[in-house]
PDB file of C-alpha atoms in Angstrom:
ATOM      1  CA  PHE A   1       1.599 -17.879   2.633  1.00 58.00           C
ATOM      2  CA  ARG A   2       2.352 -18.953  -0.997  1.00 52.00           C
ATOM      3  CA  SER A   3       0.074 -18.970  -3.981  1.00 53.00           C
ATOM      4  CA  GLY A   4       0.352 -21.571  -6.670  1.00 51.00           C
ATOM      5  CA  HIS A   5      -2.665 -20.561  -8.713  1.00 51.00           C
ATOM      6  CA  SER A   6      -1.342 -17.153  -9.727  1.00 52.00           C
ATOM      7  CA  LEU A   7       0.364 -16.470 -12.995  1.00 67.00           C
ATOM      8  CA  LEU A   8       3.423 -15.651 -10.955  1.00 72.00           C
ATOM      9  CA  MET A   9       4.831 -17.622  -7.978  1.00 89.00           C
ATOM     10  CA  ILE A  10       3.998 -15.173  -5.191  1.00 94.00           C
ATOM     11  CA  SER A  11       4.934 -15.399  -1.543  1.00 96.00           C
ATOM     12  CA  VAL A  12       3.286 -13.249   1.047  1.00 97.00           C
ATOM     13  CA  ARG A  13       4.804 -12.270   4.396  1.00 98.00           C
ATOM     14  CA  PRO A  14       4.749  -9.534   6.962  1.00 98.00           C
ATOM     15  CA  PRO A  15       7.302  -6.720   6.463  1.00 98.00           C
ATOM     16  CA  THR A  16      10.554  -6.337   8.298  1.00 97.00           C
ATOM     17  CA  LEU A  17      12.369  -3.061   9.017  1.00 97.00           C
ATOM     18  CA  ALA A  18      14.537  -3.716   6.009  1.00 97.00           C
ATOM     19  CA  ASP A  19      11.478  -3.582   3.727  1.00 98.00           C
ATOM     20  CA  PHE A  20      10.816   0.166   4.227  1.00 98.00           C
ATOM     21  CA  ASP A  21      12.279   1.435   0.943  1.00 98.00           C
ATOM     22  CA  ALA A  22      10.291  -1.126  -1.107  1.00 98.00           C
ATOM     23  CA  TRP A  23       7.044  -0.529   0.814  1.00 98.00           C
ATOM     24  CA  GLN A  24       7.548   3.264   0.622  1.00 97.00           C
ATOM     25  CA  ARG A  25       7.962   3.107  -3.238  1.00 97.00           C
ATOM     26  CA  LEU A  26       4.735   1.112  -3.514  1.00 98.00           C
ATOM     27  CA  TRP A  27       2.957   3.285  -0.910  1.00 98.00           C
ATOM     28  CA  GLN A  28       3.895   6.453  -2.996  1.00 97.00           C
ATOM     29  CA  GLY A  29       2.524   4.677  -6.085  1.00 96.00           C
ATOM     30  CA  TYR A  30      -0.696   3.916  -4.254  1.00 96.00           C
ATOM     31  CA  CYS A  31      -1.037   7.619  -3.053  1.00 96.00           C
ATOM     32  CA  ASP A  32      -0.308   8.834  -6.587  1.00 95.00           C
ATOM     33  CA  PHE A  33      -2.908   6.511  -8.069  1.00 92.00           C
ATOM     34  CA  TYR A  34      -5.565   8.079  -5.789  1.00 91.00           C
ATOM     35  CA  GLY A  35      -4.212  11.619  -6.227  1.00 93.00           C
ATOM     36  CA  GLU A  36      -3.453  11.895  -2.503  1.00 94.00           C
ATOM     37  CA  SER A  37      -0.459  13.452  -0.842  1.00 94.00           C
ATOM     38  CA  VAL A  38       0.600  11.886   2.438  1.00 95.00           C
ATOM     39  CA  SER A  39       3.312  13.727   4.441  1.00 96.00           C
ATOM     40  CA  PRO A  40       6.630  11.961   5.155  1.00 96.00           C
ATOM     41  CA  MET A  41       5.822  12.226   8.858  1.00 97.00           C
ATOM     42  CA  ILE A  42       2.537  10.320   8.437  1.00 97.00           C
ATOM     43  CA  THR A  43       4.234   7.784   6.101  1.00 97.00           C
ATOM     44  CA  ALA A  44       6.900   7.118   8.743  1.00 97.00           C
ATOM     45  CA  SER A  45       4.315   6.902  11.449  1.00 97.00           C
ATOM     46  CA  THR A  46       2.225   4.432   9.503  1.00 98.00           C
ATOM     47  CA  TRP A  47       5.246   2.284   8.824  1.00 98.00           C
ATOM     48  CA  ILE A  48       6.191   2.133  12.476  1.00 98.00           C
ATOM     49  CA  ARG A  49       2.612   1.167  13.393  1.00 98.00           C
ATOM     50  CA  LEU A  50       2.579  -1.502  10.675  1.00 98.00           C
ATOM     51  CA  LEU A  51       5.607  -3.124  12.303  1.00 98.00           C
ATOM     52  CA  ASP A  52       4.298  -2.839  15.856  1.00 98.00           C
ATOM     53  CA  ASP A  53       2.754  -6.085  17.130  1.00 95.00           C
ATOM     54  CA  ASP A  54       0.693  -4.093  19.577  1.00 97.00           C
ATOM     55  CA  SER A  55      -0.839  -1.836  16.927  1.00 98.00           C
ATOM     56  CA  PRO A  56      -4.165  -2.581  15.362  1.00 98.00           C
ATOM     57  CA  LEU A  57      -2.504  -2.044  11.926  1.00 98.00           C
ATOM     58  CA  PHE A  58      -0.732  -4.783   9.972  1.00 98.00           C
ATOM     59  CA  CYS A  59       0.804  -5.137   6.585  1.00 98.00           C
ATOM     60  CA  LEU A  60       1.461  -7.982   4.175  1.00 98.00           C
ATOM     61  CA  LEU A  61       3.929  -7.849   1.369  1.00 98.00           C
ATOM     62  CA  ALA A  62       3.743  -9.808  -1.842  1.00 98.00           C
ATOM     63  CA  LEU A  63       7.095 -10.908  -3.363  1.00 97.00           C
ATOM     64  CA  ASN A  64       7.769 -12.377  -6.833  1.00 95.00           C
ATOM     65  CA  GLU A  65      10.107 -15.343  -7.506  1.00 93.00           C
ATOM     66  CA  THR A  66      13.127 -13.135  -7.260  1.00 95.00           C
ATOM     67  CA  GLY A  67      12.117 -11.795  -3.845  1.00 95.00           C
ATOM     68  CA  THR A  68      11.103  -8.343  -5.252  1.00 97.00           C
ATOM     69  CA  VAL A  69       8.281  -6.701  -3.436  1.00 98.00           C
ATOM     70  CA  VAL A  70       5.469  -6.297  -6.002  1.00 98.00           C
ATOM     71  CA  GLY A  71       2.479  -5.471  -3.808  1.00 98.00           C
ATOM     72  CA  PHE A  72       1.197  -4.787  -0.310  1.00 98.00           C
ATOM     73  CA  THR A  73      -1.877  -4.563   1.787  1.00 98.00           C
ATOM     74  CA  ASN A  74      -2.309  -2.463   4.889  1.00 98.00           C
ATOM     75  CA  CYS A  75      -5.137  -3.566   7.178  1.00 98.00           C
ATOM     76  CA  VAL A  76      -6.787  -2.371  10.422  1.00 98.00           C
ATOM     77  CA  ILE A  77      -8.161  -4.751  13.016  1.00 98.00           C
ATOM     78  CA  HIS A  78     -11.009  -3.321  15.012  1.00 97.00           C
ATOM     79  CA  ALA A  79     -13.846  -4.197  17.326  1.00 97.00           C
ATOM     80  CA  GLY A  80     -17.430  -3.923  16.230  1.00 94.00           C
ATOM     81  CA  THR A  81     -20.751  -3.550  17.928  1.00 95.00           C
ATOM     82  CA  TRP A  82     -22.543  -6.610  16.382  1.00 92.00           C
ATOM     83  CA  SER A  83     -20.077  -9.211  17.377  1.00 94.00           C
ATOM     84  CA  LYS A  84     -17.592 -10.035  20.093  1.00 96.00           C
ATOM     85  CA  ARG A  85     -15.126 -10.977  17.373  1.00 96.00           C
ATOM     86  CA  ASP A  86     -12.803  -8.327  15.863  1.00 97.00           C
ATOM     87  CA  MET A  87     -12.992  -7.448  12.086  1.00 97.00           C
ATOM     88  CA  CYS A  88     -10.389  -6.592   9.520  1.00 97.00           C
ATOM     89  CA  TYR A  89     -10.627  -3.492   7.305  1.00 96.00           C
ATOM     90  CA  LEU A  90      -8.409  -4.088   4.296  1.00 97.00           C
ATOM     91  CA  GLU A  91      -7.589  -0.378   3.904  1.00 96.00           C
ATOM     92  CA  ASP A  92      -4.931  -0.199   1.247  1.00 96.00           C
ATOM     93  CA  LEU A  93      -3.936  -2.595  -1.495  1.00 97.00           C
ATOM     94  CA  PHE A  94      -1.429  -1.880  -4.240  1.00 97.00           C
ATOM     95  CA  VAL A  95       0.366  -3.965  -6.833  1.00 97.00           C
ATOM     96  CA  THR A  96       3.135  -2.603  -9.116  1.00 96.00           C
ATOM     97  CA  PRO A  97       1.906  -1.885 -12.657  1.00 95.00           C
ATOM     98  CA  ASP A  98       4.140  -4.666 -14.170  1.00 94.00           C
ATOM     99  CA  ALA A  99       2.727  -7.313 -11.808  1.00 95.00           C
ATOM    100  CA  ARG A 100      -1.002  -6.449 -12.276  1.00 92.00           C
ATOM    101  CA  GLY A 101      -3.250  -9.046 -13.819  1.00 91.00           C
ATOM    102  CA  LYS A 102      -0.878 -11.851 -12.637  1.00 93.00           C
ATOM    103  CA  GLY A 103      -2.629 -13.010  -9.422  1.00 93.00           C
ATOM    104  CA  VAL A 104      -0.839 -10.665  -6.868  1.00 96.00           C
ATOM    105  CA  GLY A 105      -3.881  -8.718  -5.724  1.00 95.00           C
ATOM    106  CA  ARG A 106      -5.953 -11.949  -5.342  1.00 95.00           C
ATOM    107  CA  THR A 107      -3.049 -13.579  -3.455  1.00 96.00           C
ATOM    108  CA  LEU A 108      -2.796 -10.634  -1.055  1.00 97.00           C
ATOM    109  CA  ILE A 109      -6.572 -10.689  -0.369  1.00 96.00           C
ATOM    110  CA  GLU A 110      -6.498 -14.519   0.110  1.00 96.00           C
ATOM    111  CA  ALA A 111      -3.671 -14.173   2.605  1.00 97.00           C
ATOM    112  CA  VAL A 112      -5.671 -11.517   4.559  1.00 97.00           C
ATOM    113  CA  VAL A 113      -8.716 -13.787   4.569  1.00 97.00           C
ATOM    114  CA  ALA A 114      -6.622 -16.755   5.673  1.00 97.00           C
ATOM    115  CA  LYS A 115      -5.182 -14.659   8.454  1.00 97.00           C
ATOM    116  CA  SER A 116      -8.682 -13.540   9.482  1.00 97.00           C
ATOM    117  CA  ARG A 117      -9.875 -17.189   9.649  1.00 97.00           C
ATOM    118  CA  SER A 118      -6.816 -18.278  11.697  1.00 97.00           C
ATOM    119  CA  GLU A 119      -7.258 -15.297  14.074  1.00 97.00           C
ATOM    120  CA  GLY A 120     -11.061 -15.803  14.434  1.00 96.00           C
ATOM    121  CA  TRP A 121     -12.107 -12.453  13.156  1.00 97.00           C
ATOM    122  CA  GLN A 122     -15.690 -11.887  12.112  1.00 96.00           C
ATOM    123  CA  ARG A 123     -15.008 -10.608   8.563  1.00 95.00           C
ATOM    124  CA  VAL A 124     -12.658  -8.938   6.104  1.00 96.00           C
ATOM    125  CA  TYR A 125     -13.987  -5.947   4.144  1.00 95.00           C
ATOM    126  CA  TRP A 126     -12.748  -3.259   1.882  1.00 93.00           C
ATOM    127  CA  GLN A 127     -13.842  -0.433  -0.503  1.00 90.00           C
ATOM    128  CA  THR A 128     -12.658   1.139  -3.670  1.00 87.00           C
ATOM    129  CA  LYS A 129     -13.757   3.976  -5.815  1.00 86.00           C
ATOM    130  CA  ARG A 130     -16.759   3.303  -7.988  1.00 87.00           C
ATOM    131  CA  ASP A 131     -14.911   3.980 -11.179  1.00 88.00           C
ATOM    132  CA  ASN A 132     -11.877   1.706 -10.304  1.00 83.00           C
ATOM    133  CA  THR A 133     -13.107  -0.868 -12.825  1.00 85.00           C
ATOM    134  CA  THR A 134      -9.841  -2.810 -12.905  1.00 86.00           C
ATOM    135  CA  ALA A 135      -9.886  -3.468  -9.165  1.00 85.00           C
ATOM    136  CA  ARG A 136     -13.605  -4.048  -9.046  1.00 83.00           C
ATOM    137  CA  ALA A 137     -13.174  -6.738 -11.722  1.00 84.00           C
ATOM    138  CA  LEU A 138     -10.945  -8.670  -9.428  1.00 86.00           C
ATOM    139  CA  TYR A 139     -12.909  -7.964  -6.259  1.00 87.00           C
ATOM    140  CA  GLU A 140     -16.121  -9.146  -7.881  1.00 85.00           C
ATOM    141  CA  LYS A 141     -14.457 -12.504  -8.784  1.00 89.00           C
ATOM    142  CA  ILE A 142     -13.712 -12.950  -4.976  1.00 90.00           C
ATOM    143  CA  VAL A 143     -17.011 -11.673  -3.535  1.00 89.00           C
ATOM    144  CA  LYS A 144     -20.005  -9.779  -4.785  1.00 89.00           C
ATOM    145  CA  PRO A 145     -20.348  -6.149  -3.506  1.00 86.00           C
ATOM    146  CA  SER A 146     -22.445  -5.564  -0.452  1.00 88.00           C
ATOM    147  CA  ASP A 147     -25.663  -3.615  -0.389  1.00 84.00           C
ATOM    148  CA  TRP A 148     -24.180  -1.032   1.930  1.00 83.00           C
ATOM    149  CA  VAL A 149     -23.418   2.507   0.848  1.00 80.00           C
ATOM    150  CA  ILE A 150     -20.554   4.428   2.435  1.00 82.00           C
ATOM    151  CA  TYR A 151     -21.065   8.044   3.627  1.00 82.00           C
ATOM    152  CA  GLU A 152     -18.007  10.026   4.524  1.00 84.00           C
ATOM    153  CA  VAL A 153     -17.514  13.247   6.411  1.00 82.00           C
ATOM    154  CA  LYS A 154     -13.966  14.521   6.427  1.00 83.00           C
ATOM    155  CA  THR A 155     -13.182  16.475   9.508  1.00 90.00           C
TER     156      THR A 155
END
């Protein structure tokens, strides 16, 4: 997947084993942004599942013109109760600070939506914190927020 409308020429592809260091740096930036600490064991497990074709998880990486990884999205494919078609939860999306505002996030979302259409999934959905105004400004250019409210019980 290539984007020609972004301010950068961005290519999007699934990761390979050799992309771990680049993904991990961005993953750590993502966790830091949200003030979360994810253990190295969970990070390694997530990476392995992202590479496993039999896992419901998948990842897409965004690369700039020089081939540097400048963003990623981690997604979860799951069944639902209102459709026979699977759906895609875009769980994580992160773009390096120097590449923000240059079309990388939009390109990643468009690549996930294109994959969803080609796979026949029912929908792609995601969430962000209410006060993440930068991300929300992008998201609301793509689609308006739904009427649904999320409730969360951590166990």
